[in-house]
Structure formats: structure tokens, C-alpha cells
Amino acid sequence: MELTTAQALVAWIVAQRSETLDGADVPLFPAAFAIFGHGNVLGLGTALHERRDELPVWRGHTEQGMALAALGYAKATHRRQVGVATSSIGPGALNMVTAAGVAHANRLPLLLLPGDTFTGRAPDPVLQQVEHFGDATATVNDAFRAVSRYFDRITRPEQLIATLPQVARVLTDPADAGPVTVALPQDVQAETFDFPDALFAPLLHRVPRPRPDLRALGEAAAVLRAARRPLLIVGGGVRYSGAGPQAVEFAERRGIPITETTAGRTLVPHDHPLHAGPLGITGSASANALAADADLVLAVGTRLQDFTTASWTVFAPDVRLVTVNAARFDAVKHGALAIVGDAAATLTELGQELSGWTAPADWSGRAAVLRETWDARIDKLRAPTPGTPSYAQVVGIVNELSAPEDYVMTASGGLPGELIGGWRAAGGTPSMDVEYGFSCMGYELAGAWGAAMAHRPGLVTTLLGDGSYLMLNSELFSAAFAGHPFVAVVCDNDGYAVIARLQEGQGGAAFNNQYADCRTTLADPPRVDFAAHAAALGCSIFAASNTDQFRTAYAQARAAAVAASRPAVVVVRTRASDWTDAGAWWEVGVPQYLSGRGDYEANKPAQLRYARGR
């Protein structure tokens, strides 16, 4: 079949299928996001146009934003479907590097197809080409190497035959999942080759479920049987495996308290008697208290990031650590007894190894007691007060008015702590996306576009601060133009309030975070009218300045988003100084002369350096 390189690539993309968690057969690549330039408009752009009925192409308004939307789509489909994003060479390509970093940190599949410079070099240097004096083969796309799981530059059409199976492997393997970058020189995009027909035959990709090594399983079971105070940590790998029900059943049969990471959040029903709450800095005091007393931690599907482990101070110094992860890279960290395998398969087989054993009843019962205390604290923080609402009050109202099938999102600033620590989920179906692996400001709106596009049964609500809104808001118009509804709650507290909290809480001067502490030459500097701006981008608009108004505005926004099939934005003034605090420590570099140095020196010795896995 004689095709151009670009035609062959698109034909292969269209032919790839994926099996969802419930066994449905769906496109592996359900959507492409494109901004065209001279490096991709005629080759790849023409090929996409020819197959536009089979591969929907959506126009973004920033390259970073559309790649983040692709990630929101992948997260909402539990990594079973993958978004494609293409740009021209130069600034367009480099704009996608941040999104690649988000995908890499969060183990999310993403296919990036940046245009590249001419391999023939006859017209060099062309518009947007960066020349390297010592390496004629280097282009700006080499910047993707540090944030790609797999990188290739196609310099001959027939190279696709070898590289495309590797592209599919990385995008569908739970151990390797992450961003793939295939750089496409614009002259090679237009070259033709006789490709084998078999390359374009429909192919169904089933995510593998590797079973654990029996010897490792037996060692883990022996360690668990010896434990008196075991704790189960449920991470994102449990979500992507579809193993939430198995995790809850495993805990029930063995009487093991459960806590969740950021990526594993909402897998466990909030009121389950074994649910201790979310773990870590943005988690709950209840889960952190239980973790401090646990003599064994079974961490399933998590890389145990610093926010989950409170910079490795949340556990007892003599804790034993058993990890279950599809990626051996993550499983062997921190001296753990490592089990490499799929979360669902491993929990099932580990449960069989533990037949007849349960944790002591007094330990199992502590989870509900501690969580009830934490719930009482959240109730107090959410209680209505006069005047400007807090983040906790805003989140409480969204939580109250959301249905179990709805989907809530955030990414940066103070809102992750409110959603992770305070949200009360029905459990079962994952209903939250907190991008806190990379904490990318701007993901909140772009990712919501992708999540809404994924056709979830419920409504997507994304919460963000004024700083994130100003960082990246153009995909609001992309979603409005495309007709993908969601609700965006913009909390306006006059700046980067959570970083101001960190800065001033450690003894630093208030500087360059809140607008009141930023340099200006004006006596009366302007304020952003977020409502007017979002309205100009095609959104339905609602505003609020207290809890009663917000409750009404959010309810109206939900109805308006669905009715108009476009985003609805609620702008609410919020307090800049009230936060939900789980009481955990986070290691940041504190100079000797700041008041926070004493707290640093007091907590640093408690940091667990290497757990006793065996």
C-alpha cells in the first residue's frame, strides 16, 4: 500500500483498538488535538483530514493546553484510551514539553507528534529552526527526550514499521505507561513507501495483567502474618488495574485498615469502617495517625511520593514495607519487599496466601474511630460562616451537590489539599483527578476539557485558583467552541496564596505571591474580571461572594453547562488564609536564618531512609 509517512502513521492510529476495564472494544486513540504550522500542516495535516471521520481532530489554542486535554482524557478512561497531540517545529513543539512532563510524572499515556526540521537540509535554516553549532542533528524536539518514555525521530518512512509496535507497547503497558514522542521531519512526512497491508489491520490491545512471582508472594504473606498493625495503601495502580473492589474485599477479609494516595483517591467508600482516610500532607490526620503506628505497610500501585509519605516521616522508624507494583522500578524503592505484578491479580493471590489470618480486631476498629474525628474537623471547616467563603466551604458545597457518577478535578495550589483531604466519595468508580504528581498550573481547565470529551456518565467539575486561571485559560474557548460541557469553579484569593502560606509560614517575608506583595508602579493597579473574561471565551457565567450565593451559583452552573453543552464558570471570592491541614511535615529547603529552620531540624531526624522490607 503506497502511502506517505504521515498517511501510514494516521492509518495505523485509526486501526488500533483498546479493551476497557469492563471489556468494551473502543478506539485506542479516540481523539487528536492539533495546531498546524509549516512543519505539520501539509504532511500530517492532510493525512488527518483524509481520515477525519474515523479520528476526530479538535483544534486547541495552546499546544500545552491541548496536550493536557489529551491527558485529562486518558485519566478519565483509566489509561485505556490515549490522546494524540501534534504541533509544528519550534515554539509549538516546545510548548508541549510541559505536558510531556505531566504525563511522565503521572505515568499517563500520551502520543506527541511534533513536526521536525528537514532531513534533507537543503533549505536550512528554516523558520523556527534552532541551530546547534556542534551537532547538526539536534533540534528542539530533543528537549522531549528527558520527559518521554519512548522517543523516536522518523528519518525514513519504513522506520514506522519497526517503531509503531514500540509506541503501542509503551502506551498500553502498565509498567511503562507514559508519554511517547515521535518527531516527524516535514520532508519525511511527505515521502512515500510501499507499506505492508498487515500494518493497518485492526489490532485490539489488552492491558497485560502480570501475575506475581510465587516466592515473593510467599515472603510477603509471611511478613503480613507476623504483623500486628498492618495498613493497606491504595494507589493509582489500583485504579488503572480496575482493582478497587478487590482492594476493599482484601481489606475486609483480613481486617486491614485502608488509606488512599492522591491517585488512588475515591476508590474506597468514605464511610467504610476500614477507611482511615487519605494519607500524607494533603491527606487526613486520621490516616497519618494510623500510619505512624503501623508495623507493616502494604503499598499497592503507588510510587510513594513525598506528599503521600510526608517526606518519609509519616511511618514508624521500624516499619516493614511491602510494595505491589506493575513497574519493578517503583516496586523496589525504599528497601521494600517488592512484588512485581498487576494490582488485581496480586491482591487476589495474596489473599489466598493469607487464608485464615486476620489483623487484631482492636487495630481494625481504630480506622473508623480516627476517621470520625477527622470528619468532625472537616464538618467544622465546612460549616457556613458570614462573608467570604474558605476553600473548604467551597469544596463542601461541590461535594454535597455532586452525584456519585460525577467527576471532580484540580491540580495545583491549595485546592488539592481540600479535595484530597476533605472529599467524601461513594467509592467503587474513580471520581477524582488531582494532578499532583507534577502539580501543573493550568491542567485544571485543559484537563477538564479532555475529561468532558471522554463522555463520562456524570458531570465534570474542575476547581482552580485565580493563579491557575491566568496561567492557562485558552482551552475554555476550545471546549466552548467544541461543545464539551463542564463546570469550572474559579476561586479568587488575589494571588498565589498557598505559596504565600509556605513562604510566610517558614518565616520568609511576604513577597511576590499575593498581589498586595508584588511590585507595581500604580497606586491603584487593575484587577482581573474573571467573569467577563470567561464570558468572552464563550462560557456561561455565575458569580458568588458568600456560601449561600455559591450554593445557588454552582447549582445553576451545573444545569447551564448541560443545557448549553459548553463550560459554565463560577467565580467566587475566597479567603486566602484558611486551609485544611493534616498536620504532616513536608521537607523544603529552609535557610538557617528563617524561623522555620527549627521545625526542619526537629523533623528531619524522623525521616525514614530505608524501610525493613524483609
Coordinates of C-alpha atoms in Angstrom, one line a residue:
M1 CA 0.0 0.0 0.0
E2 CA 1.8 3.1 -1.2
L3 CA 1.3 5.9 1.4
T4 CA 3.1 8.9 2.6
T5 CA 4.8 8.6 6.0
A6 CA 2.0 10.8 7.5
Q7 CA -0.8 8.7 5.8
A8 CA 0.7 5.5 7.1
L9 CA 1.0 6.8 10.7
V10 CA -2.6 8.0 10.7
A11 CA -3.8 4.8 9.1
W12 CA -2.1 2.8 11.9
I13 CA -3.5 5.1 14.6
V14 CA -7.0 4.5 13.3
A15 CA -6.6 0.8 13.3
Q16 CA -5.6 0.5 16.9
R17 CA -8.3 -0.7 19.4
S18 CA -8.3 -0.9 23.2
E19 CA -10.2 -3.1 25.7
T20 CA -11.7 -1.1 28.5
L21 CA -11.9 -2.2 32.1
D22 CA -15.4 -3.5 31.5
G23 CA -14.4 -5.4 28.4
A24 CA -15.7 -3.0 25.7
D25 CA -13.8 -2.6 22.4
V26 CA -13.0 1.1 21.8
P27 CA -10.5 3.1 19.8
L28 CA -7.1 3.2 21.4
F29 CA -6.7 6.8 20.0
P30 CA -10.2 8.4 20.3
A31 CA -9.1 12.0 19.6
A32 CA -6.4 14.1 18.1
F33 CA -5.6 17.6 19.1
A34 CA -3.9 19.8 16.5
I35 CA -2.4 23.2 15.9
F36 CA -0.9 23.3 12.5
G37 CA 2.1 25.2 11.2
H38 CA 4.5 24.9 8.3
G39 CA 6.1 21.8 9.9
N40 CA 3.0 19.6 10.0
V41 CA 0.1 21.2 8.1
L42 CA 0.6 19.6 4.7
G43 CA 2.0 16.2 5.6
L44 CA 0.3 15.2 8.8
G45 CA -2.5 17.7 8.5
T46 CA -3.6 16.4 5.1
A47 CA -3.4 12.8 6.3
L48 CA -5.6 13.7 9.4
H49 CA -8.1 15.5 7.1
E50 CA -8.4 12.3 5.0
R51 CA -9.4 10.2 8.0
R52 CA -11.3 12.9 9.9
D53 CA -14.5 10.8 10.1
E54 CA -12.5 8.0 11.8
L55 CA -10.2 10.1 14.0
P56 CA -11.9 13.2 15.4
V57 CA -9.4 16.2 15.3
W58 CA -10.0 19.0 17.8
R59 CA -8.4 22.4 17.5
G60 CA -6.6 23.6 20.6
H61 CA -5.5 27.2 21.3
T62 CA -2.2 26.4 23.1
E63 CA -0.1 23.3 22.4
Q64 CA 0.4 22.7 26.1
G65 CA -3.3 23.0 26.7
M66 CA -4.3 20.6 24.1
A67 CA -1.7 18.0 25.2
L68 CA -3.0 18.4 28.8
A69 CA -6.5 17.9 27.5
A70 CA -5.3 14.6 26.0
L71 CA -4.0 13.6 29.5
G72 CA -7.4 14.5 31.0
Y73 CA -9.0 12.2 28.5
A74 CA -6.5 9.4 29.3
K75 CA -7.0 9.7 33.1
A76 CA -10.8 9.8 32.7
T77 CA -10.7 6.5 30.8
H78 CA -8.2 4.9 33.3
R79 CA -5.4 4.8 30.8
R80 CA -7.4 2.6 28.4
Q81 CA -7.5 5.4 25.7
V82 CA -4.8 7.8 24.6
G83 CA -5.0 11.3 23.2
V84 CA -2.8 12.4 20.3
A85 CA -1.3 16.0 20.0
T86 CA 0.6 17.4 17.1
S87 CA 2.3 20.7 16.5
S88 CA 4.8 22.3 14.2
I89 CA 8.5 22.5 15.0
G90 CA 9.8 25.3 17.2
P91 CA 7.7 27.1 19.8
G92 CA 4.7 24.9 19.2
A93 CA 6.7 21.7 19.9
L94 CA 8.4 23.2 23.0
N95 CA 5.0 24.3 24.4
M96 CA 4.1 20.6 24.6
V97 CA 7.2 19.7 26.7
T98 CA 5.4 20.7 30.0
A99 CA 2.5 18.4 29.2
A100 CA 5.0 15.6 28.5
G101 CA 6.4 16.2 32.0
V102 CA 3.0 15.9 33.5
A103 CA 2.4 12.6 31.6
H104 CA 5.8 11.3 32.6
A105 CA 5.5 12.1 36.3
N106 CA 1.9 10.7 36.5
R107 CA 2.5 7.6 34.4
L108 CA -0.1 8.7 31.9
P109 CA -0.1 7.6 28.2
L110 CA 0.2 10.4 25.6
L111 CA 1.2 10.4 22.0
L112 CA 3.0 13.5 20.8
L113 CA 3.7 14.1 17.1
P114 CA 5.8 17.3 16.8
G115 CA 6.9 18.4 13.4
D116 CA 10.7 18.5 12.9
T117 CA 13.3 20.1 10.7
F118 CA 14.1 18.9 7.2
T119 CA 16.3 15.8 7.0
G120 CA 17.5 17.0 3.5
R121 CA 18.7 20.3 5.0
A122 CA 18.6 22.0 1.6
P123 CA 16.6 25.0 2.8
D124 CA 18.3 25.2 6.3
P125 CA 17.9 27.2 8.4
V126 CA 14.2 27.4 8.1
L127 CA 11.7 29.4 10.0
Q128 CA 11.6 28.3 13.7
Q129 CA 14.7 26.2 13.4
V130 CA 17.2 26.3 16.2
E131 CA 20.8 25.5 15.0
H132 CA 23.3 23.8 17.3
F133 CA 26.8 24.8 16.4
G134 CA 28.3 21.4 17.4
D135 CA 25.5 19.0 16.5
A136 CA 23.7 19.3 13.2
T137 CA 21.3 16.5 14.1
A138 CA 19.9 18.2 17.2
T139 CA 16.6 20.0 17.1
V140 CA 14.3 21.5 19.7
N141 CA 12.5 18.1 19.8
D142 CA 15.4 16.7 21.6
A143 CA 14.0 18.5 24.6
F144 CA 11.4 15.8 24.7
R145 CA 13.9 13.1 25.5
A146 CA 14.0 13.9 29.2
V147 CA 10.2 13.7 29.5
S148 CA 9.4 10.8 27.2
R149 CA 9.2 7.1 28.0
Y150 CA 9.9 6.4 24.3
F151 CA 11.4 8.8 21.7
D152 CA 12.0 8.4 18.0
R153 CA 12.7 10.7 15.1
I154 CA 11.5 9.2 11.8
T155 CA 14.0 9.9 9.1
R156 CA 12.9 7.2 6.7
P157 CA 9.2 6.2 6.0
E158 CA 10.0 2.5 6.5
Q159 CA 11.2 3.2 10.1
L160 CA 7.5 3.3 11.1
I161 CA 7.2 -0.5 10.6
A162 CA 9.7 -1.0 13.5
T163 CA 8.8 1.9 15.8
L164 CA 4.9 1.7 15.8
P165 CA 4.8 -1.6 17.8
Q166 CA 7.0 0.0 20.4
V167 CA 4.8 3.0 20.5
A168 CA 1.8 0.8 21.3
R169 CA 3.8 -1.2 23.9
V170 CA 4.6 1.9 25.9
L171 CA 1.2 3.4 25.7
T172 CA -0.6 0.2 26.9
D173 CA 1.8 -1.4 29.3
P174 CA 1.1 -0.5 33.0
A175 CA 4.8 -0.9 33.8
D176 CA 6.0 1.6 31.1
A177 CA 2.9 3.8 30.7
G178 CA 3.9 7.4 29.8
P179 CA 4.4 9.8 27.0
V180 CA 5.7 8.8 23.6
T181 CA 7.2 11.3 21.3
V182 CA 7.6 10.6 17.6
A183 CA 9.2 13.5 15.9
L184 CA 8.3 13.9 12.2
P185 CA 10.6 15.9 9.9
Q186 CA 8.3 17.7 7.5
D187 CA 10.0 16.4 4.3
V188 CA 9.8 12.8 5.5
Q189 CA 6.1 13.3 6.3
A190 CA 5.5 13.7 2.6
E191 CA 7.7 10.8 1.4
T192 CA 6.0 7.7 0.1
F193 CA 6.7 4.0 0.7
D194 CA 5.1 0.7 0.0
F195 CA 3.9 -0.3 3.4
P196 CA 2.7 -3.8 4.2
D197 CA -1.1 -4.1 4.4
A198 CA -0.9 -6.0 7.7
L199 CA 0.5 -2.9 9.4
F200 CA -3.0 -1.4 9.2
A201 CA -5.1 -4.3 10.2
P202 CA -7.3 -3.6 13.3
L203 CA -5.5 -4.6 16.4
L204 CA -7.0 -4.9 19.9
H205 CA -4.7 -4.0 22.7
R206 CA -5.4 -5.7 26.1
V207 CA -3.6 -4.2 29.0
P208 CA -1.4 -7.0 30.4
R209 CA -2.0 -8.3 34.0
P210 CA 1.3 -9.8 35.0
R211 CA 1.0 -12.3 37.9
P212 CA 3.3 -12.0 40.9
D213 CA 6.3 -14.2 41.5
L214 CA 5.2 -17.0 43.8
R215 CA 8.3 -16.8 46.0
A216 CA 7.9 -13.1 46.5
L217 CA 4.2 -13.7 47.2
G218 CA 5.0 -16.2 49.9
E219 CA 7.6 -14.0 51.6
A220 CA 5.1 -11.1 51.6
A221 CA 2.4 -13.4 53.2
A222 CA 4.8 -14.5 55.9
V223 CA 5.6 -10.9 56.7
L224 CA 1.9 -9.9 56.8
R225 CA 1.1 -12.8 59.1
A226 CA 3.6 -11.6 61.6
A227 CA 2.2 -8.1 61.6
R228 CA 0.0 -6.8 64.4
R229 CA -0.8 -3.4 63.0
P230 CA -0.9 -3.7 59.1
L231 CA -2.0 -0.8 56.9
L232 CA -3.1 -1.0 53.2
I233 CA -2.2 1.9 51.0
V234 CA -4.3 2.1 47.7
G235 CA -2.6 4.0 44.9
G236 CA -3.2 4.9 41.3
G237 CA -2.1 1.5 40.1
V238 CA -5.2 0.0 41.8
R239 CA -7.3 2.5 39.9
Y240 CA -5.8 1.7 36.5
S241 CA -6.0 -2.0 37.1
G242 CA -9.7 -1.7 38.0
A243 CA -8.8 -3.3 41.3
G244 CA -10.7 -1.0 43.7
P245 CA -13.3 -3.7 44.6
Q246 CA -10.5 -6.3 45.1
A247 CA -8.6 -3.9 47.4
V248 CA -11.7 -3.3 49.5
E249 CA -12.6 -7.0 49.6
F250 CA -9.0 -7.9 50.5
A251 CA -9.0 -5.4 53.4
E252 CA -12.4 -6.7 54.6
R253 CA -11.4 -10.4 54.7
R254 CA -8.2 -9.6 56.6
G255 CA -9.4 -6.7 58.8
I256 CA -6.7 -4.3 57.4
P257 CA -7.4 -0.6 57.6
I258 CA -7.2 1.2 54.2
T259 CA -5.8 4.6 53.2
E260 CA -5.5 6.2 49.8
T261 CA -2.9 8.1 47.9
T262 CA -3.7 11.1 45.7
A263 CA -4.0 8.9 42.5
G264 CA -6.0 6.3 44.4
R265 CA -8.5 8.7 45.9
T266 CA -12.3 7.8 45.8
L267 CA -11.7 4.1 45.3
V268 CA -12.9 3.4 48.8
P269 CA -16.3 4.4 50.1
H270 CA -15.8 7.2 52.5
D271 CA -17.8 5.7 55.3
H272 CA -16.4 2.2 55.0
P273 CA -15.5 1.0 58.6
L274 CA -11.9 0.2 57.5
H275 CA -11.3 3.5 55.7
A276 CA -8.9 5.7 57.6
G277 CA -8.9 8.5 55.0
P278 CA -6.3 9.7 52.6
L279 CA -2.6 9.7 53.6
G280 CA 0.0 12.4 53.7
I281 CA 0.5 16.1 53.7
T282 CA -2.7 16.8 51.7
G283 CA -4.4 13.8 53.3
S284 CA -6.0 13.4 56.7
A285 CA -4.8 13.4 60.3
S286 CA -6.7 10.1 60.8
A287 CA -4.7 8.2 58.2
N288 CA -1.5 9.8 59.3
A289 CA -2.0 8.8 62.9
L290 CA -2.7 5.2 61.8
A291 CA 0.4 5.2 59.6
A292 CA 2.6 6.4 62.5
D293 CA 1.5 3.3 64.5
A294 CA 1.6 0.7 61.7
D295 CA 4.2 -2.0 62.0
L296 CA 3.7 -3.1 58.3
V297 CA 2.6 -1.1 55.3
L298 CA 1.3 -2.9 52.2
A299 CA 1.5 -0.2 49.4
V300 CA -0.3 -1.3 46.2
G301 CA 0.1 0.7 43.0
T302 CA 1.9 3.7 44.4
R303 CA 5.4 5.2 44.0
L304 CA 5.1 6.7 47.5
Q305 CA 5.7 10.3 46.6
D306 CA 6.8 12.8 49.2
F307 CA 3.3 14.2 49.7
T308 CA 2.0 10.7 50.4
T309 CA 4.7 9.9 52.9
A310 CA 5.1 13.4 54.4
S311 CA 8.7 13.4 53.1
W312 CA 9.0 9.9 54.6
T313 CA 8.2 11.0 58.2
V314 CA 4.6 9.6 58.3
F315 CA 5.7 6.0 59.1
A316 CA 7.2 4.5 62.3
P317 CA 11.0 4.1 62.2
D318 CA 10.8 0.3 62.3
V319 CA 8.0 -0.2 59.8
R320 CA 8.2 -3.0 57.4
L321 CA 7.3 -2.1 53.8
V322 CA 5.8 -4.4 51.2
T323 CA 5.1 -2.9 47.7
V324 CA 3.0 -4.2 44.9
N325 CA 3.6 -2.5 41.5
A326 CA 3.4 -3.4 37.8
A327 CA 6.7 -1.5 37.4
R328 CA 9.7 -3.0 39.1
F329 CA 11.3 0.5 39.1
D330 CA 8.7 1.6 41.6
A331 CA 8.3 -1.7 43.5
V332 CA 11.9 -1.9 44.7
K333 CA 12.1 1.6 46.1
H334 CA 12.9 2.4 49.7
G335 CA 14.1 -1.1 50.6
A336 CA 10.7 -2.7 50.2
L337 CA 9.9 -6.3 49.9
A338 CA 8.9 -6.0 46.2
I339 CA 6.1 -7.9 44.4
V340 CA 6.0 -7.1 40.7
G341 CA 2.6 -7.7 39.3
D342 CA -0.9 -6.4 38.4
A343 CA -2.8 -5.0 41.4
A344 CA -5.9 -7.1 40.9
A345 CA -4.1 -10.3 40.2
T346 CA -1.7 -9.8 43.1
L347 CA -4.3 -8.9 45.7
T348 CA -6.4 -12.0 44.7
E349 CA -3.4 -14.3 45.0
L350 CA -2.0 -12.7 48.2
G351 CA -5.4 -13.0 49.8
Q352 CA -5.3 -16.7 49.1
E353 CA -1.9 -17.0 50.7
L354 CA -3.3 -15.3 53.8
S355 CA -6.2 -17.7 54.2
G356 CA -7.3 -18.0 57.9
W357 CA -5.3 -14.9 59.0
T358 CA -6.9 -11.6 60.1
A359 CA -5.5 -8.5 61.8
P360 CA -6.3 -7.9 65.5
A361 CA -9.8 -6.5 65.9
D362 CA -8.7 -3.6 68.1
W363 CA -6.4 -2.4 65.4
S364 CA -9.0 -2.8 62.6
G365 CA -11.5 -0.8 64.6
R366 CA -9.2 2.2 65.0
A367 CA -9.7 3.3 61.4
A368 CA -13.3 4.3 61.9
V369 CA -12.7 6.0 65.3
L370 CA -9.9 8.1 63.9
R371 CA -11.7 9.0 60.7
E372 CA -14.8 10.1 62.6
T373 CA -12.6 12.6 64.5
W374 CA -11.2 13.8 61.2
D375 CA -14.8 14.0 59.7
A376 CA -15.8 16.2 62.7
R377 CA -12.9 18.6 61.9
I378 CA -14.0 18.8 58.2
D379 CA -17.6 19.4 59.2
K380 CA -16.4 22.3 61.3
L381 CA -14.3 23.7 58.5
R382 CA -17.3 23.4 56.1
A383 CA -19.9 25.0 58.4
P384 CA -21.3 28.2 56.8
T385 CA -19.9 31.5 58.1
P386 CA -20.7 35.1 57.1
G387 CA -18.7 36.8 54.4
T388 CA -16.1 35.4 52.0
P389 CA -16.0 31.6 52.0
S390 CA -13.0 29.4 52.5
Y391 CA -11.7 26.7 50.1
A392 CA -13.1 24.0 52.5
Q393 CA -16.6 25.6 52.3
V394 CA -16.5 25.8 48.5
V395 CA -15.4 22.1 48.2
G396 CA -18.0 21.1 50.7
I397 CA -20.8 22.5 48.6
V398 CA -19.5 21.0 45.4
N399 CA -19.2 17.6 47.2
E400 CA -22.8 17.9 48.6
L401 CA -24.3 18.8 45.2
S402 CA -22.4 16.3 43.1
A403 CA -23.8 12.9 42.2
P404 CA -21.8 9.7 42.7
E405 CA -21.1 9.4 39.0
D406 CA -19.8 12.9 38.7
Y407 CA -16.0 13.7 38.3
V408 CA -14.1 16.3 40.2
M409 CA -10.7 17.7 39.3
T410 CA -7.9 20.1 40.4
A411 CA -4.1 20.3 40.1
S412 CA -2.2 22.9 42.0
G413 CA -2.2 25.4 44.8
G414 CA -4.3 24.9 47.9
L415 CA -7.2 23.0 46.3
P416 CA -5.5 19.6 46.2
G417 CA -5.4 19.6 50.0
E418 CA -9.1 20.4 50.2
L419 CA -10.2 17.8 47.7
I420 CA -7.9 15.0 48.8
G421 CA -8.3 15.6 52.5
G422 CA -12.0 16.5 52.6
W423 CA -13.9 14.9 49.8
R424 CA -16.4 12.2 50.7
A425 CA -16.8 9.7 47.9
A426 CA -19.3 6.9 47.3
G427 CA -16.4 4.7 46.3
G428 CA -16.3 2.0 43.7
T429 CA -15.9 4.1 40.5
P430 CA -13.0 6.5 40.5
S431 CA -14.5 10.0 40.6
M432 CA -11.5 12.3 41.2
D433 CA -8.5 13.5 39.2
V434 CA -6.0 15.5 41.2
E435 CA -2.9 16.1 39.1
Y436 CA -0.4 16.4 42.0
G437 CA 2.5 14.4 40.5
F438 CA 3.7 17.4 38.6
S439 CA 1.3 19.9 40.1
C440 CA 0.9 21.7 36.8
M441 CA -0.9 25.0 36.9
G442 CA -3.3 25.2 34.0
Y443 CA -4.1 21.5 33.9
E444 CA -7.4 22.2 35.7
L445 CA -9.1 23.7 32.6
A446 CA -7.4 21.9 29.8
G447 CA -7.7 18.5 31.6
A448 CA -11.3 19.2 32.2
W449 CA -11.9 19.6 28.5
G450 CA -10.4 16.2 27.9
A451 CA -12.3 14.6 30.7
A452 CA -15.6 16.1 29.5
M453 CA -14.8 14.8 26.0
A454 CA -14.4 11.3 27.3
H455 CA -18.2 11.1 27.7
R456 CA -18.3 10.1 31.3
P457 CA -21.8 9.4 32.6
G458 CA -21.7 12.3 35.1
L459 CA -20.7 15.9 35.0
V460 CA -17.1 17.1 35.3
T461 CA -16.3 19.9 37.8
T462 CA -12.9 21.4 38.0
L463 CA -11.7 23.7 40.8
L464 CA -8.8 26.1 40.4
G465 CA -7.4 29.3 41.8
D466 CA -7.0 32.7 40.1
G467 CA -3.3 31.9 39.5
S468 CA -4.0 28.8 37.5
Y469 CA -6.7 30.5 35.6
L470 CA -4.3 33.2 34.4
M471 CA -1.6 30.6 33.7
L472 CA -3.6 28.8 31.1
N473 CA -7.2 29.6 30.2
S474 CA -7.5 29.4 26.4
E475 CA -8.8 25.8 26.4
L476 CA -12.0 27.2 27.9
F477 CA -12.7 28.6 24.5
S478 CA -11.6 25.3 22.9
A479 CA -14.2 23.4 25.0
A480 CA -16.9 26.0 24.4
F481 CA -16.3 26.0 20.7
A482 CA -16.2 22.2 20.5
G483 CA -19.4 21.8 22.7
H484 CA -17.9 19.9 25.7
P485 CA -19.7 20.9 28.9
F486 CA -18.1 21.0 32.4
V487 CA -18.2 23.4 35.4
A488 CA -15.2 25.4 36.4
V489 CA -15.1 26.9 39.8
V490 CA -12.6 29.8 39.9
C491 CA -11.5 30.7 43.5
D492 CA -10.2 34.2 43.5
N493 CA -8.0 35.0 46.5
D494 CA -5.7 37.6 45.0
G495 CA -2.6 35.6 44.1
Y496 CA -0.6 32.5 44.8
A497 CA -2.0 32.1 48.3
V498 CA -0.7 28.6 49.0
I499 CA 2.9 29.5 48.2
A500 CA 2.5 32.7 50.3
R501 CA 1.4 30.4 53.1
L502 CA 4.6 28.3 52.7
Q503 CA 6.8 31.4 52.4
E504 CA 5.4 33.2 55.4
G505 CA 4.9 30.0 57.5
Q506 CA 8.6 29.3 57.4
G507 CA 9.5 32.8 58.4
G508 CA 10.0 34.4 55.0
A509 CA 8.8 37.9 54.2
A510 CA 5.6 38.2 52.2
F511 CA 7.0 38.7 48.7
N512 CA 5.8 38.3 45.1
N513 CA 2.9 35.9 45.7
Q514 CA -0.2 37.8 46.8
Y515 CA -0.8 40.9 44.6
A516 CA -0.6 43.1 47.7
D517 CA 3.1 42.0 48.0
C518 CA 4.0 42.3 44.3
R519 CA 5.9 45.2 42.6
T520 CA 3.7 47.7 40.7
T521 CA 4.2 51.3 39.6
L522 CA 0.5 52.1 40.1
A523 CA -1.3 53.3 43.2
D524 CA -4.4 51.5 42.1
P525 CA -3.5 48.5 40.0
P526 CA -6.2 46.7 38.0
R527 CA -8.0 43.5 39.0
V528 CA -9.0 40.8 36.6
D529 CA -12.7 40.4 35.9
F530 CA -12.7 36.7 35.6
A531 CA -16.4 36.5 34.9
A532 CA -16.1 38.9 32.0
H533 CA -13.1 37.1 30.6
A534 CA -14.7 33.7 30.8
A535 CA -17.8 35.1 29.2
A536 CA -15.7 36.4 26.3
L537 CA -14.4 32.8 25.8
G538 CA -17.9 31.6 25.3
C539 CA -18.8 30.3 28.8
S540 CA -21.9 30.6 30.9
I541 CA -21.1 32.8 33.9
F542 CA -22.1 32.8 37.5
A543 CA -20.6 34.8 40.4
A544 CA -20.7 34.5 44.2
S545 CA -19.2 36.2 47.3
N546 CA -20.6 34.0 50.1
T547 CA -21.6 30.4 50.8
D548 CA -25.3 30.9 50.1
Q549 CA -24.6 32.6 46.8
F550 CA -22.1 30.0 45.8
R551 CA -24.5 27.1 46.5
T552 CA -27.1 28.8 44.2
A553 CA -24.5 29.7 41.6
Y554 CA -22.9 26.2 41.5
A555 CA -26.3 24.5 41.1
Q556 CA -27.2 26.9 38.3
A557 CA -23.9 26.4 36.6
R558 CA -24.4 22.6 36.6
A559 CA -27.7 23.0 34.9
A560 CA -26.4 25.6 32.4
A561 CA -23.4 23.5 31.4
V562 CA -25.6 20.6 30.5
A563 CA -28.3 22.7 28.8
A564 CA -25.9 24.7 26.7
S565 CA -23.3 21.9 26.1
R566 CA -20.4 24.2 26.9
P567 CA -18.5 25.1 30.1
A568 CA -20.1 27.1 32.9
V569 CA -17.8 29.1 35.1
V570 CA -18.5 30.1 38.7
V571 CA -16.3 32.9 40.0
V572 CA -16.1 33.0 43.8
R573 CA -14.1 35.2 46.1
T574 CA -12.3 33.1 48.7
R575 CA -10.3 33.6 51.8
A576 CA -6.5 33.4 51.4
S577 CA -5.6 32.3 54.9
D578 CA -7.8 29.3 55.8
W579 CA -6.7 25.8 54.9
T580 CA -7.4 22.1 55.7
D581 CA -4.3 20.9 57.5
A582 CA -3.5 17.2 58.0
G583 CA -0.6 18.1 60.4
A584 CA 2.1 16.3 58.4
W585 CA 5.6 17.7 57.7
W586 CA 7.0 18.5 54.2
E587 CA 10.7 18.9 53.6
V588 CA 11.6 22.1 51.9
G589 CA 14.9 23.9 51.9
V590 CA 14.8 26.4 54.8
P591 CA 17.7 28.8 55.3
Q592 CA 19.3 28.8 58.8
Y593 CA 18.2 32.4 59.5
L594 CA 14.5 31.8 59.0
S595 CA 12.2 30.8 61.9
G596 CA 11.1 27.6 60.1
R597 CA 14.6 26.1 60.4
G598 CA 13.9 24.9 63.9
D599 CA 10.9 22.8 62.7
Y600 CA 13.1 21.5 59.9
E601 CA 15.8 20.3 62.3
A602 CA 13.2 18.8 64.6
N603 CA 11.5 16.7 61.9
K604 CA 14.5 15.8 59.6
P605 CA 15.8 13.1 62.0
A606 CA 12.4 11.3 61.9
Q607 CA 12.8 10.8 58.2
L608 CA 12.7 7.1 57.2
R609 CA 15.7 6.5 54.9
Y610 CA 15.3 2.8 54.2
A611 CA 12.5 0.5 55.3
R612 CA 12.8 -3.0 56.5
G613 CA 11.1 -4.9 53.7
R614 CA 12.0 -8.4 54.8

